[in-house]
Short mmCIF file of C-alpha atoms in Angstrom, two decimals:
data_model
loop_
_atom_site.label_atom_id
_atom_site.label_comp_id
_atom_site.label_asym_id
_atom_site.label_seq_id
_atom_site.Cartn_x
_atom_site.Cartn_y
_atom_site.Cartn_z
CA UNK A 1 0.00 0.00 0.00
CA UNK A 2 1.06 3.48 -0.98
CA UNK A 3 1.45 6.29 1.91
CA UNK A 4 -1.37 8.51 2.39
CA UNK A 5 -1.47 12.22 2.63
CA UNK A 6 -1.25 12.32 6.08
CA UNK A 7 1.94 10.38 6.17
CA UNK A 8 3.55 13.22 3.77
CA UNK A 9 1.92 16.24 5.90
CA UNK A 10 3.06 14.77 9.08
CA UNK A 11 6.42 14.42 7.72
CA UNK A 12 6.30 18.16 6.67
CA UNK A 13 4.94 19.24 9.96
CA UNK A 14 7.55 17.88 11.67
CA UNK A 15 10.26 18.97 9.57
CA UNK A 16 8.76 22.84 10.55
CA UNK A 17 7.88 22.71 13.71
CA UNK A 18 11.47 20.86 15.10
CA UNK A 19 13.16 24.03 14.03
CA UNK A 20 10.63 25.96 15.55
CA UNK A 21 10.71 24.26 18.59
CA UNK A 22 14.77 25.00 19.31
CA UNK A 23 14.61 27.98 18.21
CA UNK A 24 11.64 28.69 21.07
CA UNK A 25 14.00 26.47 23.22
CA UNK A 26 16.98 28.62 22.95
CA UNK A 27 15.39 31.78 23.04
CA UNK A 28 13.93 31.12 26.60
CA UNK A 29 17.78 29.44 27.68
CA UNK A 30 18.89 32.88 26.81
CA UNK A 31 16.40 35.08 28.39
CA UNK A 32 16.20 32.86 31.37
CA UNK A 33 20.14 33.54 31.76
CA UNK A 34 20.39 36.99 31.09
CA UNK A 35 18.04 38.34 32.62
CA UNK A 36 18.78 41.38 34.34
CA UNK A 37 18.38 41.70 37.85
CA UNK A 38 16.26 44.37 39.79
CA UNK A 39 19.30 46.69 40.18
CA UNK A 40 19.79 46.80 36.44
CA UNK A 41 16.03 46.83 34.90
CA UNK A 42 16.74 50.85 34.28
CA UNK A 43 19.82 50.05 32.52
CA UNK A 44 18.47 47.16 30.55
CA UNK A 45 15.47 48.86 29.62
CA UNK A 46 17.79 51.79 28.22
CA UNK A 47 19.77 49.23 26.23
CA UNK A 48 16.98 47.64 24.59
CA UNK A 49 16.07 50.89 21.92
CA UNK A 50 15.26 49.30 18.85
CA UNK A 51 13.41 50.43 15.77
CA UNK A 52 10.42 49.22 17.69
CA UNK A 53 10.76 51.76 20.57
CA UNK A 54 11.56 54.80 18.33
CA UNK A 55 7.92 56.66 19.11
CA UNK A 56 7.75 56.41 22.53
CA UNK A 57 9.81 54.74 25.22
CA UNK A 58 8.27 52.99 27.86
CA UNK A 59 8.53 53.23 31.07
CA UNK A 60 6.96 51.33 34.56
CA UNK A 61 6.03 54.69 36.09
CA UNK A 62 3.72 55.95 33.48
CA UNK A 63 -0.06 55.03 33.76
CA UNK A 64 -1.36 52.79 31.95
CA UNK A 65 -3.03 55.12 29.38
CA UNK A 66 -0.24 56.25 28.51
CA UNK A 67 2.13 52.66 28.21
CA UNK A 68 -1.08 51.59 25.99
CA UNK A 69 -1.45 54.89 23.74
CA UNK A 70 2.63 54.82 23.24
CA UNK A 71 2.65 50.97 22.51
CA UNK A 72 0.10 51.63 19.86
CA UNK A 73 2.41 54.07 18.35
CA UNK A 74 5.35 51.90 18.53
CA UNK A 75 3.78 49.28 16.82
CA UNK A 76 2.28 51.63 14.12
CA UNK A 77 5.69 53.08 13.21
CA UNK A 78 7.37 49.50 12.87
CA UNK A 79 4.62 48.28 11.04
CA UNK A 80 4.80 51.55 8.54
CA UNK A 81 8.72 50.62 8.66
CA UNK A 82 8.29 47.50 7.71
CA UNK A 83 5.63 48.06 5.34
CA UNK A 84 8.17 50.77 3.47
CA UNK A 85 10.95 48.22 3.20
CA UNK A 86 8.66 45.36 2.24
CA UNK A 87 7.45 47.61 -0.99
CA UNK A 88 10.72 48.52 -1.83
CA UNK A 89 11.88 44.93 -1.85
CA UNK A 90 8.90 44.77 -4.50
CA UNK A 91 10.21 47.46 -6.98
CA UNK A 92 14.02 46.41 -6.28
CA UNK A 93 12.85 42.71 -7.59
CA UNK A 94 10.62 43.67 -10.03
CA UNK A 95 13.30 45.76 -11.63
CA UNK A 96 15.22 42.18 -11.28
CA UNK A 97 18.20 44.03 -9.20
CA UNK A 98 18.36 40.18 -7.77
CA UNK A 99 21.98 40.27 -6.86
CA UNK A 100 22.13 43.79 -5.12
CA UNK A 101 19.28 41.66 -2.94
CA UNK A 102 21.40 39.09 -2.35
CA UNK A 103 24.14 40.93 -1.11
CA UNK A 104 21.71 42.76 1.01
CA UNK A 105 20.92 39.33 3.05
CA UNK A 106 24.30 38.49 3.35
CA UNK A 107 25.82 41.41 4.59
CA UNK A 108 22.71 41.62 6.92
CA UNK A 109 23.52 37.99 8.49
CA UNK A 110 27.30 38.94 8.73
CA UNK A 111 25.63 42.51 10.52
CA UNK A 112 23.43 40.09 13.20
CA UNK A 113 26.02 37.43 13.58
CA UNK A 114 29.03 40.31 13.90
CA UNK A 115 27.56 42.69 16.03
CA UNK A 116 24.33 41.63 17.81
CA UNK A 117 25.68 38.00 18.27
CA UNK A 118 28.85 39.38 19.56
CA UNK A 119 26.84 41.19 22.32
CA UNK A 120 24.80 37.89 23.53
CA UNK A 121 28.13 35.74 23.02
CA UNK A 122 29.76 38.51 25.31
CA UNK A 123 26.95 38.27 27.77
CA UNK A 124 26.93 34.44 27.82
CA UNK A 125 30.88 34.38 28.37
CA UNK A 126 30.60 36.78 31.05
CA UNK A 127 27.40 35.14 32.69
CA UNK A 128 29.63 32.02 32.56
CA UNK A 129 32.61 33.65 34.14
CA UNK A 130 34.67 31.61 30.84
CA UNK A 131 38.50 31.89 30.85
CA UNK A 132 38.65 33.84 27.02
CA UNK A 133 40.81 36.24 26.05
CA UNK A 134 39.33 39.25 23.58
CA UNK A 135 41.53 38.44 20.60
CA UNK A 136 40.29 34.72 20.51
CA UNK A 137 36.87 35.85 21.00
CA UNK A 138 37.05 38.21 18.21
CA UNK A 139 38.93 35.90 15.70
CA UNK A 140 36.22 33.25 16.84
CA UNK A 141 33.51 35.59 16.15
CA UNK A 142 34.41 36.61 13.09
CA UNK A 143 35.42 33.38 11.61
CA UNK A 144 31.59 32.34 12.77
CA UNK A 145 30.05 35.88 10.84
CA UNK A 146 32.02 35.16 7.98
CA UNK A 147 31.00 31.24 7.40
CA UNK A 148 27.81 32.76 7.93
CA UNK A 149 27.69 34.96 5.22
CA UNK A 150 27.82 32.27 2.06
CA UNK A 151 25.79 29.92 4.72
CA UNK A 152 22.18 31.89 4.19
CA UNK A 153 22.06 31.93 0.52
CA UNK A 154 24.49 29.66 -1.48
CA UNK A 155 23.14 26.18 -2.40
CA UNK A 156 26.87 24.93 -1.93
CA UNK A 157 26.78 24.60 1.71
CA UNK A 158 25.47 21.87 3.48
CA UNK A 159 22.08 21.39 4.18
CA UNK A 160 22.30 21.19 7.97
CA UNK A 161 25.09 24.09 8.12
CA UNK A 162 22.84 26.32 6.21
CA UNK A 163 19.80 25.84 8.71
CA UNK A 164 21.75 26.25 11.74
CA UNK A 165 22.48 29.60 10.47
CA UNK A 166 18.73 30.12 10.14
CA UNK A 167 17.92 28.97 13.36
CA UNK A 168 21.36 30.80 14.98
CA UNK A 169 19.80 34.25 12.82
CA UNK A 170 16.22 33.94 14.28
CA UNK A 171 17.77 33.21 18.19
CA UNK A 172 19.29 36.75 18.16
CA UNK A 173 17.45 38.92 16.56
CA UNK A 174 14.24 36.94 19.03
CA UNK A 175 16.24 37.52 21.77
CA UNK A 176 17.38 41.03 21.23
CA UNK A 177 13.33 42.19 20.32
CA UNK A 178 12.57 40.24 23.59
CA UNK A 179 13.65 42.88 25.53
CA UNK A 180 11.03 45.25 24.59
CA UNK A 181 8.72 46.99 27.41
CA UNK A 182 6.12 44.20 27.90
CA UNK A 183 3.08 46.35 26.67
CA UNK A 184 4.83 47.54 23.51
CA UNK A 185 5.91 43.22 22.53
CA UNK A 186 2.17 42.64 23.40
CA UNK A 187 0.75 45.24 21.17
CA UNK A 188 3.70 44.51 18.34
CA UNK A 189 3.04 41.44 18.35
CA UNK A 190 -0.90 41.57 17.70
CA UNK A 191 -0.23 44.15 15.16
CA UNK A 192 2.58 42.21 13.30
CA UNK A 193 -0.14 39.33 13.03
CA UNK A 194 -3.03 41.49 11.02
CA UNK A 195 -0.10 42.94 9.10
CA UNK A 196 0.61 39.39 8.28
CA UNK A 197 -2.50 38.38 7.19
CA UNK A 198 -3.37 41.59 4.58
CA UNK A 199 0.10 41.65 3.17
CA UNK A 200 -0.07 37.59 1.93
CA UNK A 201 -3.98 37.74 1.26
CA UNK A 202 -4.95 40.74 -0.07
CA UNK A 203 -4.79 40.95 -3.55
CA UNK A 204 -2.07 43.66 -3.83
CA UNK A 205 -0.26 42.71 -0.64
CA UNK A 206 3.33 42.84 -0.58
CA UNK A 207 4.16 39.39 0.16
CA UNK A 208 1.61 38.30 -2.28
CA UNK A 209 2.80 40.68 -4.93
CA UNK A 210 6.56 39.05 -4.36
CA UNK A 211 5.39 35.43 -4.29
CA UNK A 212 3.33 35.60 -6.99
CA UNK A 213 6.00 37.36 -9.25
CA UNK A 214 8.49 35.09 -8.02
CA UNK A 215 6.03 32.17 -8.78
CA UNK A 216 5.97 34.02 -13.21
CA UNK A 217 9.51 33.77 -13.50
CA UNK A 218 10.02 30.52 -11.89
CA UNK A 219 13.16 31.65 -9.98
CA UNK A 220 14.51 31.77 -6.50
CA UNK A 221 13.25 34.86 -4.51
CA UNK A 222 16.23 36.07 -2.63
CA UNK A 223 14.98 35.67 1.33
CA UNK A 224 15.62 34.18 4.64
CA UNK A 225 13.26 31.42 4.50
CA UNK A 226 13.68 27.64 6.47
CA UNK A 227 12.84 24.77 4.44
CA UNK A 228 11.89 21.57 5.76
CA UNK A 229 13.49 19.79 2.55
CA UNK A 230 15.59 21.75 0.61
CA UNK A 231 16.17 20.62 -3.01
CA UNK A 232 19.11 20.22 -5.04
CA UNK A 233 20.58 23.31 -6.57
CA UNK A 234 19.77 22.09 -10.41
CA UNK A 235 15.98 22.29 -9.06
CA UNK A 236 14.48 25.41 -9.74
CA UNK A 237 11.10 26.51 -7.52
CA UNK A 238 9.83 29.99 -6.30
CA UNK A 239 10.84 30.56 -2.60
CA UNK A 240 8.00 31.47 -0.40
CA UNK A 241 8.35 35.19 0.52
CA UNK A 242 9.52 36.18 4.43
CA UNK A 243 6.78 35.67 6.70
CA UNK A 244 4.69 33.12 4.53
CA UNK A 245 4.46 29.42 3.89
CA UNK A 246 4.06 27.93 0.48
CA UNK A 247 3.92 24.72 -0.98
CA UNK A 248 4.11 24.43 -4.32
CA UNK A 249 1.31 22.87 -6.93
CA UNK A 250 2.25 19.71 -9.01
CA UNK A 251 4.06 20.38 -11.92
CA UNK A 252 2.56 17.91 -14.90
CA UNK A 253 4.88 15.33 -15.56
CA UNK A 254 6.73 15.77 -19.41
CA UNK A 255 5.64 13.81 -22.61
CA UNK A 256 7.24 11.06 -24.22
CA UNK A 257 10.50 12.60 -25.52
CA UNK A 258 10.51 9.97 -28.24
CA UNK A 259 6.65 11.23 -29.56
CA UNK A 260 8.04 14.87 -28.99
CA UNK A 261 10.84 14.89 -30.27
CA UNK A 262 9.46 13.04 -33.75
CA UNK A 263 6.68 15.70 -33.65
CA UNK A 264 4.20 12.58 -35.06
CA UNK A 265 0.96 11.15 -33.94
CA UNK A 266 1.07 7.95 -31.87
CA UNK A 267 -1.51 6.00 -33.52
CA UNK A 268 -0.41 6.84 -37.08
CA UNK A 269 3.40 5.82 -35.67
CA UNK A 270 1.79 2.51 -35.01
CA UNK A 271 0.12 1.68 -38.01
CA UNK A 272 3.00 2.60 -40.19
CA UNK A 273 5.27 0.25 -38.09
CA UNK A 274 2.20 -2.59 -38.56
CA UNK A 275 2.55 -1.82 -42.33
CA UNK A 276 6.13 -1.95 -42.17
CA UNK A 277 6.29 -5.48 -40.73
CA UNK A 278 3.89 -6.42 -43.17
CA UNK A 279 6.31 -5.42 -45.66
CA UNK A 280 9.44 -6.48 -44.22
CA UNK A 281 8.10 -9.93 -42.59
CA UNK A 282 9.30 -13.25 -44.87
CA UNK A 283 6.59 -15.14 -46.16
CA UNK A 284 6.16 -19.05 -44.87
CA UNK A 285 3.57 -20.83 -47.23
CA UNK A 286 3.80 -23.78 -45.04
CA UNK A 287 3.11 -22.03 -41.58
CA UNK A 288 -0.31 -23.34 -40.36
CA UNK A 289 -2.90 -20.40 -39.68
CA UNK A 290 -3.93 -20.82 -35.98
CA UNK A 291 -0.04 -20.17 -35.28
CA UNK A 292 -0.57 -16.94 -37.55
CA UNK A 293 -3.68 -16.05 -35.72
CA UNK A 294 -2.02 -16.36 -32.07
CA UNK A 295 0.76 -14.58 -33.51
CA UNK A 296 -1.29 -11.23 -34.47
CA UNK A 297 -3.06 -11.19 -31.39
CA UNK A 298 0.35 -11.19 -29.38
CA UNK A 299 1.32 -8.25 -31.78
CA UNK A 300 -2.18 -6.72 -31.07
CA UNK A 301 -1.95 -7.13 -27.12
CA UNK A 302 1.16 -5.15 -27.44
CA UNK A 303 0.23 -2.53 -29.18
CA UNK A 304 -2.69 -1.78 -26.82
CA UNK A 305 -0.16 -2.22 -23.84
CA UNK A 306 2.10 1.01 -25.75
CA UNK A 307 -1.19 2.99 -26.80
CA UNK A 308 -2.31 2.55 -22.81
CA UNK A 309 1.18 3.82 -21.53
CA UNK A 310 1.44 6.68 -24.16
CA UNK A 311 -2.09 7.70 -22.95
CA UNK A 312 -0.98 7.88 -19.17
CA UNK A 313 1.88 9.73 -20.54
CA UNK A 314 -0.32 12.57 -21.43
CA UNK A 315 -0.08 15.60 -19.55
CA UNK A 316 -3.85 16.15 -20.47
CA UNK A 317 -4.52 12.77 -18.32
CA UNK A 318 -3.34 14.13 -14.72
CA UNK A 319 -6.56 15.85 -14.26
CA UNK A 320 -8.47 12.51 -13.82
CA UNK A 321 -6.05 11.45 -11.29
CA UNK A 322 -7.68 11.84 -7.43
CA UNK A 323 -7.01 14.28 -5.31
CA UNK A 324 -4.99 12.40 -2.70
CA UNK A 325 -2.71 11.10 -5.38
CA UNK A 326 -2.24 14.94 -6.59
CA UNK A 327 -1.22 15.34 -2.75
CA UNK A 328 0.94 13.16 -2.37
CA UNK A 329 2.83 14.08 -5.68
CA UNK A 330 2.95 17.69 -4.20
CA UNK A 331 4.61 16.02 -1.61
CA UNK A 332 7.29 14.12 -3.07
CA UNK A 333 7.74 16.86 -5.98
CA UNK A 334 8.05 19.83 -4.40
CA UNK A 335 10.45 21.54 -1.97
CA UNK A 336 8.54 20.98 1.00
CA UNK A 337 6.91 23.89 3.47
CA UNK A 338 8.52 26.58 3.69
CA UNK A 339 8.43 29.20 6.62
CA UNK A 340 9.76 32.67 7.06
CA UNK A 341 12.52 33.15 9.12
CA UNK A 342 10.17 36.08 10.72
CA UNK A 343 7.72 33.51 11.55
CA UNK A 344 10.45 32.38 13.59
CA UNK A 345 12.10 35.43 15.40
CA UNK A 346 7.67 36.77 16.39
CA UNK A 347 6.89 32.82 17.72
CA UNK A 348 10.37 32.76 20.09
CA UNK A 349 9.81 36.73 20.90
CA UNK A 350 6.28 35.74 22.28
CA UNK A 351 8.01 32.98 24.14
CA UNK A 352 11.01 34.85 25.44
CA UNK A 353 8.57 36.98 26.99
CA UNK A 354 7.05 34.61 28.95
CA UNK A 355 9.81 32.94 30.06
CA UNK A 356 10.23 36.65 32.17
CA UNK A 357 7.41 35.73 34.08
CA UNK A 358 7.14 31.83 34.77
CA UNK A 359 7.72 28.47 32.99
CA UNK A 360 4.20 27.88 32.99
CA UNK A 361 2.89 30.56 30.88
CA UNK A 362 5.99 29.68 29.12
CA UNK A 363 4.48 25.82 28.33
CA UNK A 364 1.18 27.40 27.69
CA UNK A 365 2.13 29.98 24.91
CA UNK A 366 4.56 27.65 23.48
CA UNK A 367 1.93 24.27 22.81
CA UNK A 368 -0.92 27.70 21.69
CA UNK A 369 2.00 28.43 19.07
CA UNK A 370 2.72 24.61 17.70
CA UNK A 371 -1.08 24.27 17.60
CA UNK A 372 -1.32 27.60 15.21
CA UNK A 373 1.16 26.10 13.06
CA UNK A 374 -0.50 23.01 13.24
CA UNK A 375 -3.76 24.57 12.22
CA UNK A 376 -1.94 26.56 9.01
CA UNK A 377 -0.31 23.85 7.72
CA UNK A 378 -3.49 21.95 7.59
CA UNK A 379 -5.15 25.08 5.67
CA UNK A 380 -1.97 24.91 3.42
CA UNK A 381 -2.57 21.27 2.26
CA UNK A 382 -6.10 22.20 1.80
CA UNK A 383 -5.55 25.63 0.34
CA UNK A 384 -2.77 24.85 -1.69
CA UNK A 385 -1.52 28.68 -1.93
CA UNK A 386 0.89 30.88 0.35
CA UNK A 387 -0.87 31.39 4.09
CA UNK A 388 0.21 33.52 6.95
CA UNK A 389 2.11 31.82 9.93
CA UNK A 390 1.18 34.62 12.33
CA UNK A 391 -1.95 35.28 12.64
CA UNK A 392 -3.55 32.06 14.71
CA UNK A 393 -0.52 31.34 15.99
CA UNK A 394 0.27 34.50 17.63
CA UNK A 395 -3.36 34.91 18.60
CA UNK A 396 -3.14 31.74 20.32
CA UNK A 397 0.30 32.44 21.94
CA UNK A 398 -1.54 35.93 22.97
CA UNK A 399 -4.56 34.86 24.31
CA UNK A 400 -3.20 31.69 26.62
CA UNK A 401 -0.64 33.68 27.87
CA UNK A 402 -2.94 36.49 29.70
CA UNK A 403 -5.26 33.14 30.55
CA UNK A 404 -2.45 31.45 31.80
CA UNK A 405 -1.33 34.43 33.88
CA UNK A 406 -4.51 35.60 34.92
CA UNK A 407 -6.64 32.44 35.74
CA UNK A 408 -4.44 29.24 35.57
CA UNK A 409 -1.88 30.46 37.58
CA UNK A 410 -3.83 31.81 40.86
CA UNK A 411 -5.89 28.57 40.36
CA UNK A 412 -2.62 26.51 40.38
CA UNK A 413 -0.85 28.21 42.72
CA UNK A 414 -3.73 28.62 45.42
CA UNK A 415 -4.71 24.49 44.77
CA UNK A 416 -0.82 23.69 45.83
CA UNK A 417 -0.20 25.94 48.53
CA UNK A 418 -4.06 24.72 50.24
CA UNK A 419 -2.96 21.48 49.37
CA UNK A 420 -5.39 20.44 47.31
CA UNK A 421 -5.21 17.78 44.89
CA UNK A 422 -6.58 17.56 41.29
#
């Protein structure tokens, strides 16, 4: 018996979420470690200016108006930002300056692996009190920023090198936006999500504008994107754009190169070779006729075995096949899901920022998130079109973490200090 489609999709989901999953993994390590204490929240809080805090920086002593009206700002100018550079990735590839793109990415890696992965390794070493002098921790980093750099893009590298670097990209930049003022990650967060959603599904969204012309020319869009089974270099697909997973249709499977090549029509080809036999065949007066008679029926047999194969060669033929076998080619065919690496960096920021508060909220928003990716991949094998990974799970991650917080918790921690048993 064949595999179904749920043996392919669970073998995609897996190959997405596992990723995922250590990403969220390290992301909480870090935050759990380097944490600031009480004594340093002021300074930590000044550190943490990012484009995200440009409007208004937060601060514990304002009321809560204010935190909320400022947050919305915040998130309103990052969204704008990112909504700028997101359109001007459209015009720069629509213009096809693909290589000035491509150096873009990579001397943005070598930019997060040089300098904001040089602060965390800093913080780790000193957190770890480890015996390393700053020349070898220099030459160390930049031997790691420079492998880096052909490590995001170029098909050469090794598979599993290439999405370390992926997951290694996502981990810093997560753990850097982590330390946002809690009401300004909350309210990015949620508005990252709808952003999300209208820039893949609406008809002149960015992301759909760049998958969809990536999808024309049939070329590699040049992105940070994971992919649970990267293809060959020879294999040519359009990349799912950042922030959006894709799977790619069935591509019909070529004719006979023989038929195409000759340019001729199979039945005609196989009455000409029938008369040609007929020609070419010696004649045997003596040879009994039920011996001829089994003969042509062999011949006949055969050549209905050929016309049945040349007909399930036909591309025209694929759209009688059923669904789950059209699946299951998608499966096998294509590249696999593929997930932004910002899906990545939003799902571990929402999870670094738990893991300031308790482990428990941390479990909660963490399964909330797997089950949102769950739920889209589902819709993508159904769908079969580029979806947002944000939106459910981030609403998820959102919602159980205030539930989590504000009812499971009290519940749970009244029940075991009363001693009560459930």
């Amino acid at each position: 018996m064949g595999r179904s489609v749920l043996d392919f999709l669970g073998v995609e989901i897996i190959g997405v979420m596992s990723p995922v999953s250590i990403c969220m993994l390290l992301v909480v390590l870090l935050v759990s470690t380097l944490s600031p204490s009480a004594s340093d929240s002021a300074a930590a809080a000044a550190s943490a200016t990012t484009a995200a805090t440009l409007v208004y920086d937060e601060s514990p002593s304002d009321p809560p108006g204010r935190r909320l009206a400022g947050a919305l700002l915040n998130a309103a100018a990052f969204v704008a930002l990112i909504t700028v550079a997101t359109s001007l990735l459209v015009v720069l590839y629509y213009y096809r300056f693909t290589g000035f793109l491509r150096n873009y990415i990579r001397f943005s890696a070598f930019f997060v692996l040089a300098s904001m992965g040089g602060s965390i390794l800093l913080s780790i070493l000193r957190a770890a009190t480890f015996p390393l002098d700053a020349f070898s921790a220099l030459v160390l980093l930049l031997n790691l920023s420079a492998v880096g750099v052909p490590a995001v893009l170029s098909p050469a590298v090794p598979v599993l090198l290439r999405q370390a670097y992926l997951v290694a990209l996502a981990v810093i930049v997560a753990a850097w936006f982590a330390r946002l003022p809690e009401w300004t990650t909350w309210t990015l967060l949620l508005a990252l999500a709808l952003y999300d959603l209208a820039a893949v599904l609406c008809p002149r969204g960015p992301l759909r504008v760049l998958v969809e012309l990536a999808s024309s020319r049939d070329e590699e869009l040049p992105a940070l994107v994971y992919e649970s089974r990267p293809a060959s270099a020879s294999v040519s697909h359009a990349v799912a754009a950042l922030g959006s997973v894709e799977l790619q249709p069935v591509e019909p499977a070529p004719p006979n190169p023989t038929l195409s090549n000759r340019n001729v029509d199979p039945d005609r080809t196989s009455v000409e070779i029938e008369s040609l036999e007929e020609e070419t065949s010696p004649l045997v007066p003596n040879e009994p006729s039920s011996s001829g008679d089994a003969r042509q029926q062999d011949i006949t047999a055969e050549r209905e075995r050929e016309r049945e194969g040349e007909r399930n060669q036909d591309p025209s033929s694929s759209s009688s096949l059923p669904w789950p076998a059209l699946e299951s080619d998608a499966f096998d065919a294509s590249r696999g899901i593929r997930l932004g690496l910002g899906d990545f960096v939003f799902y571990s920021v929402l999870v670094g920022r738990a893991a300031m508060y308790d482990l428990m909220t941390v479990y909660a928003c963490y399964l909330a998130i797997i089950s949102g990716l769950g739920c889209t991949l589902i819709l993508l094998s159904i769908c079969r079109h580029a979806l947002p990974a944000l939106p459910i799970s981030i609403t998820l991650g959102v919602g159980f973490y205030f539930l989590t917080r504000l009812l499971l918790e009290p519940f749970v921690v009244g029940a075991s200090t009363s001693l009560v048993m459930f």
